């Protein structure tokens, strides 16, 4: 797993620096303003070059640790890697959809993002590292890595509360009333 992790981090590092150098030679590296307000501080995309490889390594380490712990506790026969892949892909697609909606100024989707994520929190654990990594990678082209990281950490905290505490209450309530 460590070799795969190193390859993934290497690919992410190569891609982010390739993107940053392309931006640099085509008009300059973009800066993103907090809340898209010009009077608030800006964050340069150069920070993504530092943050994204470190964040990728950290999140992949957390995935590896969680999978090892799950395997030792349950001796699962199904493939947990496919669950990781689908959660990563869900985060990636959601991040790409959010970025595309922002650049296309599709307000209907943007206005409902918090509600979509709350509903998604009842279905899948959006606080898992693979979802967070996919989400950040999906939004990096449009927003850099810093703003998506801040956004998803806030939303993932809410998702943790919903998935771990509210979802079980809803499930028990539906079982009681379903009888």
Steps between C-alpha positions, in 0.01 A plus 500: 500500500789739572621467142153577363473795739835636378389464136171680565675783687756522218226525237311765700824698551589479131151608395471792742844638414433447130180700540675771703782537246247511217312775686825686569597512132145584383419819684605426856394274782145565610407633841165415655316739728327369809122492440575636151519854646775727366528687832589179689850344494602288202667161501751419225482170314871454580390384845328208328841374390602469862169391649370247248788245513513517881122476528490209254763310699318570828158397370635185333670409829168541681326281241769233539475513879119475496503207255760313706293554815179387327670192361638397838166553675265339251706276272282623213461283195371780276743742338529819709715656227192525276318693776797736522501542123127577480518746788799672337318510167188646664707777658685563174181523294333723758805730507508519119124571487536775758795657316324481164184652648703785648682582176175469301315707762235231538340640817234231544761235578723735699214614723415139586850364566465501882169313477641248254795434730270459801291242313819333374619481863206272581603262222881493502766614747620824337747544784712207377839595362432364153192721451692803629795430270275452197308818579816709537657358183177563311498866598874574477499614137238766570574605859847374587532261794465733800138619463357153421691357796353758738150449355506120513642492853204705622251291302670171598468596868128548449491175300667316788232618744223406258641158406606389848225647718194619305490219241483221762213681673313530171567133420373384841195724475408365157541143628269569796232665288548250219369212710 
